[in-house]
Coordinates of N, CA and C in Angstrom, one line a residue:
Chain D
D1 N -4.8 -7.0 14.4 CA -3.6 -6.7 13.7 C -2.7 -5.8 14.5
A2 N -1.4 -6.2 14.5 CA -0.4 -5.4 15.3 C -0.3 -4.0 14.7
K3 N -0.2 -3.0 15.6 CA -0.1 -1.6 15.1 C 1.2 -1.0 15.2
T4 N 1.4 0.1 14.5 CA 2.7 0.8 14.6 C 2.4 2.2 15.0
T5 N 3.5 2.8 15.6 CA 3.4 4.2 16.1 C 4.5 5.0 15.4
Q6 N 4.2 6.1 14.8 CA 5.2 6.9 14.1 C 5.0 8.4 14.5
P7 N 6.1 9.2 14.5 CA 5.9 10.6 14.7 C 5.1 11.2 13.6
N8 N 4.3 12.2 13.9 CA 3.4 12.8 12.8 C 4.3 13.4 11.7
S9 N 5.4 14.1 12.1 CA 6.2 14.8 11.1 C 7.6 14.8 11.6
M10 N 8.5 15.0 10.6 CA 9.9 15.2 10.8 C 10.5 16.1 9.8
E11 N 11.6 16.7 10.1 CA 12.2 17.6 9.1 C 13.7 17.2 9.0
S12 N 14.2 17.5 7.8 CA 15.6 17.2 7.6 C 16.1 18.2 6.6
N13 N 17.4 18.3 6.5 CA 18.1 19.1 5.5 C 18.6 18.2 4.4
E14 N 18.7 18.8 3.2 CA 19.1 18.1 2.1 C 20.6 17.6 2.3
E15 N 20.8 16.4 1.8 CA 22.1 15.7 1.9 C 22.5 15.3 3.3
E16 N 21.6 15.4 4.2 CA 21.9 14.9 5.6 C 21.1 13.5 5.7
P17 N 21.6 12.7 6.6 CA 20.9 11.4 6.9 C 19.6 11.7 7.6
V18 N 18.6 10.8 7.4 CA 17.3 10.9 8.1 C 17.0 9.5 8.7
H19 N 16.6 9.6 10.0 CA 16.3 8.4 10.7 C 14.8 8.5 11.1
L20 N 14.0 7.7 10.4 CA 12.5 7.7 10.7 C 12.2 6.5 11.6
P21 N 11.7 6.8 12.9 CA 11.5 5.7 13.8 C 10.1 5.1 13.7
C22 N 9.9 3.9 14.1 CA 8.6 3.2 14.2 C 8.6 2.3 15.4
N23 N 7.6 2.4 16.2 CA 7.4 1.5 17.3 C 6.3 0.5 17.0
H24 N 6.6 -0.8 17.3 CA 5.6 -1.8 17.0 C 5.8 -2.9 18.2
S25 N 5.4 -2.5 19.3 CA 5.6 -3.3 20.5 C 4.8 -4.6 20.5
T26 N 3.7 -4.7 19.8 CA 2.9 -5.9 19.8 C 3.2 -6.8 18.6
I27 N 4.3 -6.6 18.0 CA 4.7 -7.4 16.8 C 4.8 -8.8 17.2
S28 N 4.4 -9.7 16.3 CA 4.5 -11.2 16.5 C 5.7 -11.7 15.8
G29 N 6.1 -12.9 16.1 CA 7.3 -13.5 15.5 C 7.3 -13.6 14.0
T30 N 6.1 -13.7 13.4 CA 6.0 -13.9 11.9 C 5.6 -12.6 11.2
D31 N 5.5 -11.5 11.9 CA 5.1 -10.2 11.2 C 6.3 -9.6 10.5
Y32 N 6.0 -9.2 9.3 CA 7.0 -8.5 8.5 C 6.8 -7.0 8.7
I33 N 7.9 -6.2 8.6 CA 7.9 -4.8 8.7 C 8.1 -4.2 7.3
H34 N 7.2 -3.4 6.9 CA 7.2 -2.8 5.6 C 7.3 -1.3 5.7
W35 N 8.0 -0.6 4.8 CA 8.0 0.8 4.7 C 7.6 1.2 3.2
Y36 N 6.7 2.1 3.2 CA 6.3 2.7 1.9 C 6.3 4.2 2.1
R37 N 6.4 4.9 0.9 CA 6.2 6.3 1.0 C 5.3 6.7 -0.1
Q38 N 4.6 7.9 0.1 CA 3.6 8.3 -0.8 C 3.6 9.8 -1.0
L39 N 3.6 10.2 -2.3 CA 3.4 11.6 -2.6 C 1.9 11.9 -2.9
P40 N 1.5 13.1 -2.8 CA 0.1 13.4 -3.0 C -0.4 12.9 -4.4
S41 N -1.5 12.3 -4.4 CA -2.2 11.9 -5.7 C -1.4 10.7 -6.4
Q42 N -0.5 10.1 -5.7 CA 0.2 9.0 -6.2 C 0.0 7.7 -5.4
G43 N 0.2 6.6 -6.0 CA 0.2 5.3 -5.2 C 1.4 5.2 -4.3
P44 N 1.3 4.4 -3.2 CA 2.4 4.2 -2.3 C 3.6 3.6 -3.1
E45 N 4.8 4.1 -2.8 CA 6.0 3.6 -3.4 C 6.7 2.7 -2.4
Y46 N 7.1 1.5 -2.8 CA 7.8 0.6 -2.0 C 9.2 1.1 -1.6
V47 N 9.5 1.1 -0.3 CA 10.9 1.5 0.1 C 11.7 0.3 0.5
I48 N 11.2 -0.4 1.4 CA 12.0 -1.6 2.0 C 11.2 -2.4 2.9
H49 N 11.5 -3.7 3.1 CA 10.8 -4.5 4.1 C 11.8 -5.5 4.6
G50 N 11.4 -6.0 5.8 CA 12.3 -7.0 6.4 C 11.5 -7.8 7.5
L51 N 12.2 -8.9 8.0 CA 11.5 -9.7 9.0 C 12.3 -9.6 10.3
T52 N 13.5 -10.0 10.3 CA 14.3 -10.0 11.5 C 15.7 -9.3 11.4
S53 N 16.3 -9.5 10.3 CA 17.6 -8.9 10.1 C 17.5 -7.5 9.4
N54 N 18.6 -6.7 9.7 CA 18.6 -5.4 9.0 C 18.7 -5.6 7.5
V55 N 18.2 -4.7 6.8 CA 18.1 -4.8 5.3 C 18.6 -3.5 4.7
N56 N 19.3 -3.7 3.5 CA 19.8 -2.5 2.8 C 19.3 -2.7 1.3
N57 N 18.9 -1.6 0.7 CA 18.7 -1.6 -0.7 C 19.2 -0.2 -1.2
R58 N 19.0 0.0 -2.5 CA 19.5 1.3 -3.1 C 18.8 2.5 -2.6
M59 N 17.6 2.3 -2.0 CA 16.9 3.5 -1.5 C 17.2 3.8 -0.1
A60 N 17.3 2.8 0.7 CA 17.3 3.0 2.2 C 17.9 1.8 2.9
S61 N 18.0 2.0 4.2 CA 18.3 0.9 5.1 C 17.3 0.7 6.1
L62 N 17.0 -0.5 6.6 CA 16.1 -0.8 7.6 C 16.8 -1.4 8.8
A63 N 16.8 -0.7 9.9 CA 17.4 -1.2 11.1 C 16.3 -1.7 12.1
I64 N 16.4 -3.0 12.4 CA 15.4 -3.6 13.2 C 16.0 -3.9 14.6
A65 N 15.3 -3.5 15.6 CA 15.8 -3.7 17.0 C 15.9 -5.2 17.3
E66 N 16.7 -5.5 18.2 CA 16.9 -6.9 18.5 C 15.7 -7.6 19.0
D67 N 14.9 -6.9 19.8 CA 13.6 -7.4 20.3 C 12.5 -7.2 19.3
R68 N 12.8 -6.6 18.2 CA 11.8 -6.4 17.1 C 10.7 -5.5 17.4
K69 N 10.7 -4.8 18.6 CA 9.6 -3.9 19.0 C 9.7 -2.5 18.4
S70 N 10.8 -2.3 17.7 CA 10.9 -1.0 17.0 C 11.8 -1.2 15.8
S71 N 11.7 -0.2 14.9 CA 12.6 -0.2 13.7 C 12.9 1.2 13.3
T72 N 13.9 1.4 12.4 CA 14.2 2.7 11.9 C 14.5 2.6 10.5
L73 N 13.9 3.5 9.7 CA 14.2 3.6 8.3 C 15.2 4.7 8.2
I74 N 16.3 4.4 7.5 CA 17.4 5.3 7.3 C 17.6 5.7 5.9
L75 N 17.4 7.0 5.6 CA 17.7 7.5 4.3 C 19.1 8.1 4.4
H76 N 20.1 7.7 3.7 CA 21.4 8.0 4.0 C 21.8 9.5 3.6
R77 N 21.2 9.9 2.5 CA 21.4 11.3 2.1 C 20.1 11.9 1.6
A78 N 19.4 12.6 2.3 CA 18.1 13.1 1.9 C 18.2 14.0 0.7
T79 N 17.3 13.9 -0.2 CA 17.1 14.8 -1.3 C 15.7 15.4 -1.2
L80 N 15.5 16.4 -2.0 CA 14.2 17.1 -2.0 C 13.1 16.1 -2.5
R81 N 13.5 15.1 -3.3 CA 12.6 14.1 -3.8 C 12.1 13.1 -2.7
D82 N 12.8 13.1 -1.6 CA 12.5 12.2 -0.5 C 11.4 12.8 0.3
A83 N 11.0 14.0 0.1 CA 9.9 14.6 0.9 C 8.6 13.8 0.5
A84 N 7.9 13.2 1.5 CA 6.8 12.4 1.3 C 6.2 12.0 2.6
V85 N 5.1 11.3 2.6 CA 4.5 10.6 3.8 C 5.1 9.2 3.8
Y86 N 5.7 8.8 4.9 CA 6.4 7.5 5.1 C 5.5 6.7 6.0
Y87 N 5.2 5.5 5.6 CA 4.3 4.6 6.3 C 5.2 3.4 6.8
C88 N 5.1 3.1 8.1 CA 5.6 1.9 8.6 C 4.5 0.9 8.9
I89 N 4.5 -0.3 8.3 CA 3.4 -1.2 8.4 C 3.8 -2.6 8.7
L90 N 3.0 -3.3 9.5 CA 3.3 -4.7 9.8 C 2.3 -5.6 9.0
S91 N 2.7 -6.7 8.6 CA 1.8 -7.7 8.0 C 2.2 -9.1 8.5
G92 N 1.2 -9.9 8.6 CA 1.5 -11.3 8.9 C 2.1 -12.0 7.7
S93 N 2.4 -13.3 7.9 CA 2.9 -14.1 6.8 C 1.8 -15.0 6.3
G94 N 2.1 -15.8 5.3 CA 1.1 -16.7 4.7 C -0.1 -15.9 4.1
T95 N -1.3 -16.3 4.4 CA -2.4 -15.7 3.8 C -2.6 -14.2 4.3
S96 N -2.0 -13.9 5.4 CA -2.2 -12.5 5.9 C -1.1 -11.5 5.2
Y97 N -0.2 -12.1 4.5 CA 0.9 -11.3 3.9 C 0.2 -10.4 2.8
G98 N 0.5 -9.1 2.9 CA 0.0 -8.2 1.9 C -1.3 -7.5 2.3
K99 N -1.9 -8.0 3.4 CA -3.0 -7.3 4.0 C -2.4 -6.2 4.9
L100 N -2.1 -5.1 4.3 CA -1.4 -4.0 5.0 C -2.3 -3.1 5.7
T101 N -2.1 -2.7 6.9 CA -2.9 -1.8 7.7 C -2.0 -0.5 7.8
F102 N -2.4 0.5 7.0 CA -1.7 1.8 7.0 C -2.1 2.6 8.2
G103 N -1.2 3.3 8.8 CA -1.6 4.3 9.8 C -1.5 5.7 9.2
Q104 N -1.2 6.7 10.0 CA -1.2 8.1 9.5 C 0.1 8.4 8.9
G105 N 1.2 7.6 9.2 CA 2.5 7.9 8.6 C 3.2 9.1 9.2
T106 N 4.4 9.3 8.8 CA 5.2 10.4 9.1 C 5.4 11.3 7.9
I107 N 5.1 12.6 8.0 CA 5.3 13.5 6.9 C 6.7 14.0 7.0
L108 N 7.5 13.7 6.0 CA 8.9 14.1 6.0 C 9.1 15.4 5.2
T109 N 9.6 16.4 5.7 CA 9.9 17.6 5.0 C 11.4 17.7 4.9
V110 N 11.9 18.0 3.7 CA 13.3 18.1 3.4 C 13.6 19.6 3.0
H111 N 14.5 20.2 3.7 CA 14.8 21.6 3.4 C 16.1 21.7 2.5
P112 N 16.0 22.6 1.5 CA 17.2 22.7 0.7 C 18.4 23.3 1.5
Chain U
D1 N 9.3 -5.3 -17.1 CA 8.5 -5.1 -15.9 C 7.9 -3.7 -16.0
T2 N 6.6 -3.7 -16.3 CA 5.9 -2.4 -16.5 C 5.3 -1.9 -15.2
G3 N 5.3 -2.6 -14.2 CA 4.7 -2.2 -12.9 C 3.2 -2.5 -13.0
V4 N 2.5 -2.2 -11.9 CA 1.1 -2.4 -11.8 C 0.4 -1.3 -12.5
S5 N -0.5 -1.6 -13.4 CA -1.2 -0.7 -14.2 C -2.7 -0.6 -13.9
Q6 N -3.2 0.6 -13.7 CA -4.6 0.8 -13.4 C -5.3 1.7 -14.3
N7 N -6.5 1.4 -14.7 CA -7.3 2.2 -15.6 C -8.8 2.2 -15.2
P8 N -9.5 3.3 -15.4 CA -8.9 4.6 -15.8 C -8.2 5.3 -14.6
R9 N -7.4 6.2 -14.9 CA -6.8 7.0 -13.8 C -7.7 7.9 -13.0
H10 N -8.7 8.4 -13.8 CA -9.6 9.3 -13.2 C -11.0 9.0 -13.7
K11 N -12.0 9.1 -12.9 CA -13.4 8.8 -13.3 C -14.3 9.7 -12.5
I12 N -15.1 10.5 -13.2 CA -16.2 11.3 -12.6 C -17.5 10.7 -13.0
T13 N -18.3 10.4 -12.0 CA -19.6 9.8 -12.3 C -20.7 10.4 -11.5
K14 N -21.9 10.2 -12.0 CA -23.1 10.7 -11.2 C -23.5 9.7 -10.2
R15 N -24.0 10.2 -9.1 CA -24.5 9.3 -8.1 C -25.5 8.3 -8.7
G16 N -25.4 7.1 -8.3 CA -26.3 6.1 -8.8 C -25.8 5.3 -10.0
Q17 N -24.8 5.8 -10.7 CA -24.2 5.1 -11.8 C -23.3 4.0 -11.3
N18 N -23.0 3.1 -12.2 CA -22.0 2.0 -11.9 C -20.7 2.4 -12.6
V19 N -19.6 2.0 -11.9 CA -18.3 2.2 -12.4 C -17.4 1.0 -12.3
T20 N -16.5 0.8 -13.2 CA -15.6 -0.3 -13.1 C -14.1 0.1 -13.3
F21 N -13.3 -0.4 -12.4 CA -11.9 -0.1 -12.5 C -11.1 -1.4 -12.9
R22 N -10.1 -1.3 -13.6 CA -9.3 -2.4 -14.0 C -7.9 -2.3 -13.5
C23 N -7.3 -3.5 -13.1 CA -5.9 -3.5 -12.6 C -5.2 -4.6 -13.4
D24 N -4.1 -4.3 -13.9 CA -3.2 -5.3 -14.5 C -2.0 -5.4 -13.6
P25 N -1.8 -6.5 -13.0 CA -0.7 -6.7 -12.0 C 0.6 -6.9 -12.8
I26 N 1.7 -6.9 -12.1 CA 3.0 -7.2 -12.6 C 2.9 -8.7 -13.1
S27 N 3.5 -8.9 -14.3 CA 3.4 -10.2 -14.9 C 3.8 -11.3 -14.0
E28 N 3.0 -12.4 -13.9 CA 3.3 -13.6 -13.1 C 3.2 -13.4 -11.6
H29 N 2.7 -12.2 -11.2 CA 2.3 -12.1 -9.8 C 1.0 -12.8 -9.5
N30 N 1.0 -13.7 -8.5 CA -0.2 -14.5 -8.3 C -1.1 -13.8 -7.3
R31 N -0.6 -12.8 -6.5 CA -1.5 -12.2 -5.6 C -1.8 -10.8 -6.1
L32 N -3.1 -10.4 -5.9 CA -3.5 -9.1 -6.3 C -4.4 -8.5 -5.2
Y33 N -4.2 -7.3 -4.8 CA -4.9 -6.6 -3.7 C -5.6 -5.4 -4.2
W34 N -6.7 -5.1 -3.6 CA -7.4 -3.8 -3.8 C -7.4 -3.0 -2.4
Y35 N -7.1 -1.7 -2.5 CA -7.2 -0.8 -1.4 C -8.0 0.4 -1.8
R36 N -8.5 1.1 -0.8 CA -9.1 2.4 -1.0 C -8.5 3.4 -0.1
Q37 N -8.3 4.6 -0.7 CA -7.7 5.7 0.1 C -8.6 7.0 -0.1
T38 N -9.0 7.5 1.0 CA -9.7 8.8 1.0 C -8.8 9.9 1.4
L39 N -9.2 11.1 1.1 CA -8.3 12.3 1.4 C -7.8 12.4 2.8
G40 N -6.5 12.5 3.0 CA -6.0 12.7 4.3 C -5.8 11.4 5.1
Q41 N -6.2 10.3 4.6 CA -6.1 9.0 5.3 C -5.1 8.1 4.5
G42 N -4.6 7.1 5.3 CA -3.8 6.0 4.6 C -4.7 5.1 3.9
P43 N -4.1 4.3 3.0 CA -4.9 3.3 2.2 C -5.5 2.2 3.2
E44 N -6.7 1.7 2.8 CA -7.4 0.7 3.6 C -7.6 -0.5 2.7
F45 N -7.3 -1.7 3.3 CA -7.4 -2.9 2.6 C -8.9 -3.2 2.3
L46 N -9.2 -3.7 1.0 CA -10.5 -4.0 0.6 C -10.6 -5.6 0.4
T47 N -9.8 -6.1 -0.4 CA -9.9 -7.5 -0.8 C -8.6 -8.0 -1.4
Y48 N -8.4 -9.3 -1.5 CA -7.3 -9.8 -2.3 C -7.5 -11.1 -2.9
F49 N -6.8 -11.4 -4.0 CA -6.9 -12.6 -4.7 C -5.6 -13.4 -4.7
Q50 N -5.7 -14.7 -4.7 CA -4.6 -15.6 -4.9 C -4.9 -16.3 -6.2
N51 N -4.2 -16.0 -7.3 CA -4.6 -16.4 -8.6 C -6.1 -15.9 -8.8
E52 N -7.0 -16.8 -9.2 CA -8.4 -16.3 -9.5 C -9.3 -16.4 -8.2
A53 N -8.8 -16.9 -7.1 CA -9.6 -17.1 -5.9 C -9.6 -15.8 -5.1
Q54 N -10.7 -15.3 -4.7 CA -10.8 -14.2 -3.8 C -10.8 -14.8 -2.4
L55 N -9.7 -14.5 -1.7 CA -9.5 -15.2 -0.4 C -10.0 -14.4 0.8
E56 N -10.1 -13.1 0.7 CA -10.5 -12.3 1.8 C -11.2 -11.0 1.4
K57 N -12.2 -10.6 2.1 CA -12.9 -9.3 1.8 C -13.1 -8.6 3.1
S58 N -12.7 -7.3 3.1 CA -12.9 -6.4 4.2 C -14.4 -6.1 4.4
R59 N -14.7 -5.7 5.7 CA -16.1 -5.3 5.9 C -16.4 -4.0 5.2
L60 N -15.3 -3.3 4.8 CA -15.5 -2.1 4.0 C -16.1 -2.3 2.6
L61 N -16.0 -3.6 2.2 CA -16.5 -3.9 0.9 C -18.0 -4.3 1.0
S62 N -18.8 -3.2 0.8 CA -20.3 -3.5 0.9 C -20.7 -4.3 -0.3
D63 N -22.0 -4.7 -0.3 CA -22.5 -5.5 -1.3 C -22.7 -4.8 -2.7
R64 N -22.4 -3.5 -2.7 CA -22.4 -2.8 -3.9 C -21.0 -2.9 -4.7
F65 N -20.1 -3.4 -4.0 CA -18.7 -3.6 -4.5 C -18.6 -5.1 -4.9
S66 N -18.0 -5.3 -6.1 CA -17.6 -6.7 -6.5 C -16.3 -6.6 -7.2
A67 N -15.5 -7.6 -6.9 CA -14.2 -7.7 -7.5 C -14.0 -9.1 -8.1
E68 N -13.4 -9.1 -9.3 CA -13.2 -10.4 -9.9 C -11.7 -10.5 -10.5
R69 N -11.3 -11.7 -10.7 CA -10.0 -11.9 -11.3 C -10.2 -13.2 -12.1
P70 N -10.9 -13.2 -13.2 CA -11.4 -14.4 -13.8 C -10.3 -15.4 -14.3
K71 N -9.2 -14.9 -14.7 CA -8.2 -15.9 -15.2 C -6.9 -15.8 -14.5
G72 N -7.0 -15.2 -13.3 CA -5.8 -15.1 -12.5 C -4.8 -14.1 -13.0
S73 N -5.3 -13.2 -13.9 CA -4.3 -12.2 -14.4 C -4.8 -10.8 -14.0
F74 N -5.5 -10.1 -14.9 CA -6.1 -8.8 -14.5 C -7.3 -8.9 -13.6
S75 N -7.6 -7.8 -12.9 CA -8.8 -7.8 -12.0 C -9.6 -6.6 -12.3
T76 N -10.9 -6.7 -12.0 CA -11.8 -5.6 -12.1 C -12.5 -5.4 -10.7
L77 N -12.7 -4.1 -10.4 CA -13.4 -3.7 -9.2 C -14.6 -2.9 -9.7
E78 N -15.8 -3.4 -9.5 CA -17.0 -2.7 -9.9 C -17.8 -2.1 -8.7
I79 N -18.2 -0.9 -8.8 CA -19.0 -0.3 -7.8 C -20.4 0.0 -8.4
Q80 N -21.4 -0.6 -7.8 CA -22.8 -0.4 -8.3 C -23.5 0.7 -7.5
R81 N -24.3 1.5 -8.2 CA -25.1 2.5 -7.5 C -24.3 3.4 -6.7
T82 N -23.3 4.0 -7.3 CA -22.3 4.8 -6.6 C -22.9 5.9 -5.7
E83 N -22.3 6.1 -4.6 CA -22.7 7.1 -3.6 C -21.5 8.1 -3.4
Q84 N -21.8 9.3 -2.9 CA -20.8 10.3 -2.8 C -19.7 9.8 -1.8
G85 N -20.0 9.0 -0.9 CA -19.0 8.4 0.0 C -18.1 7.5 -0.6
D86 N -18.3 7.1 -1.9 CA -17.4 6.2 -2.6 C -16.3 7.0 -3.2
S87 N -16.4 8.3 -3.2 CA -15.3 9.1 -3.8 C -14.0 8.8 -3.0
A88 N -13.0 8.4 -3.8 CA -11.7 8.0 -3.2 C -10.8 7.6 -4.3
M89 N -9.5 7.3 -3.9 CA -8.6 6.7 -4.8 C -8.6 5.2 -4.6
Y90 N -8.8 4.4 -5.6 CA -8.8 3.0 -5.5 C -7.4 2.4 -6.0
L91 N -6.7 1.7 -5.1 CA -5.4 1.3 -5.4 C -5.3 -0.2 -5.6
C92 N -4.5 -0.6 -6.5 CA -4.3 -2.0 -6.7 C -2.8 -2.3 -6.4
A93 N -2.6 -3.5 -5.9 CA -1.2 -3.9 -5.6 C -1.0 -5.4 -6.0
S94 N 0.2 -5.8 -6.2 CA 0.4 -7.2 -6.5 C 1.7 -7.7 -6.0
S95 N 1.8 -9.0 -5.8 CA 3.0 -9.6 -5.3 C 3.1 -11.1 -5.7
S96 N 4.2 -11.6 -5.6 CA 4.4 -13.0 -6.0 C 4.6 -13.8 -4.7
E97 N 3.7 -14.7 -4.4 CA 3.8 -15.4 -3.1 C 3.7 -16.9 -3.4
G98 N 4.6 -17.6 -2.7 CA 4.6 -19.1 -2.9 C 4.4 -19.7 -1.5
Q99 N 5.2 -20.7 -1.3 CA 5.1 -21.4 0.0 C 5.5 -20.5 1.2
Y100 N 6.4 -19.6 0.9 CA 6.9 -18.7 1.9 C 6.6 -17.3 1.5
S101 N 6.2 -16.5 2.5 CA 5.9 -15.1 2.2 C 7.2 -14.3 2.1
G102 N 7.0 -13.0 1.9 CA 8.1 -12.1 2.0 C 8.5 -11.3 0.8
N103 N 7.8 -11.6 -0.3 CA 8.2 -10.8 -1.5 C 7.6 -9.4 -1.5
T104 N 8.2 -8.6 -2.4 CA 7.8 -7.2 -2.4 C 6.4 -7.0 -3.0
I105 N 5.7 -6.1 -2.3 CA 4.3 -5.8 -2.8 C 4.4 -4.4 -3.5
Y106 N 4.0 -4.4 -4.7 CA 4.0 -3.2 -5.5 C 2.6 -2.6 -5.7
F107 N 2.5 -1.3 -5.6 CA 1.3 -0.6 -5.8 C 1.2 0.0 -7.2
G108 N 0.0 0.2 -7.7 CA -0.2 1.0 -8.9 C -0.4 2.4 -8.5
E109 N -0.6 3.2 -9.5 CA -0.8 4.7 -9.3 C -2.2 5.1 -8.8
G110 N -3.1 4.1 -8.9 CA -4.4 4.4 -8.4 C -5.4 4.9 -9.4
S111 N -6.7 4.7 -9.1 CA -7.8 5.2 -9.9 C -8.6 6.1 -9.0
W112 N -8.7 7.4 -9.5 CA -9.5 8.4 -8.7 C -10.9 8.3 -9.1
L113 N -11.8 8.2 -8.1 CA -13.2 8.3 -8.4 C -13.8 9.5 -7.7
T114 N -14.6 10.3 -8.5 CA -15.3 11.4 -7.9 C -16.8 11.1 -8.3
V115 N -17.6 11.1 -7.2 CA -19.1 10.9 -7.4 C -19.8 12.2 -7.2
V116 N -20.5 12.7 -8.2 CA -21.1 14.0 -8.0 C -22.6 13.9 -8.0

């Protein structure tokens, strides 16, 4: 399975944008990029996912590099509720889709 | 859309006892996944179903673990002869997949197991 590399932790101030990076240099052409976040004792919460093009939803934006070897999750205005562990995950398509290999993730701290 | 529902949310059991967790996926989601998460680690894939067929099992799923999805709707995960190492949060997820992949995968809140 292709792996991802994320910083262990990042900090941000409330109401400022946050850019969470993810490297996935061994990504294949059919691998999807997923982002989830998780609070202690809760299940992972879906944030966003994409294949090749940048994606936007009400929670965040996903910027995918042209060579697809890296991506960035963008939270446009951080709030205290955005403090969580953020996971960047790759999955294949077809029968491999949904078989997510979670890494250690990035712990995001948001300061008031 | 009530989301992925898991029961019970918490279970404390004595070593050697059997436990069963239930997962109700989002309505009409044909894929259902089970994951396990121990403290301080990310979730690990255990197994998944496409409708009622179990298509893949991780090596983490020892022979004491069995999962079923008899009618392609809800699923159960049973752990027999529990061991302290089974203490973890068991997560269920579901998605709707057809000829093409790419739909959103939603997770439930998890079922915590403590083996004493």
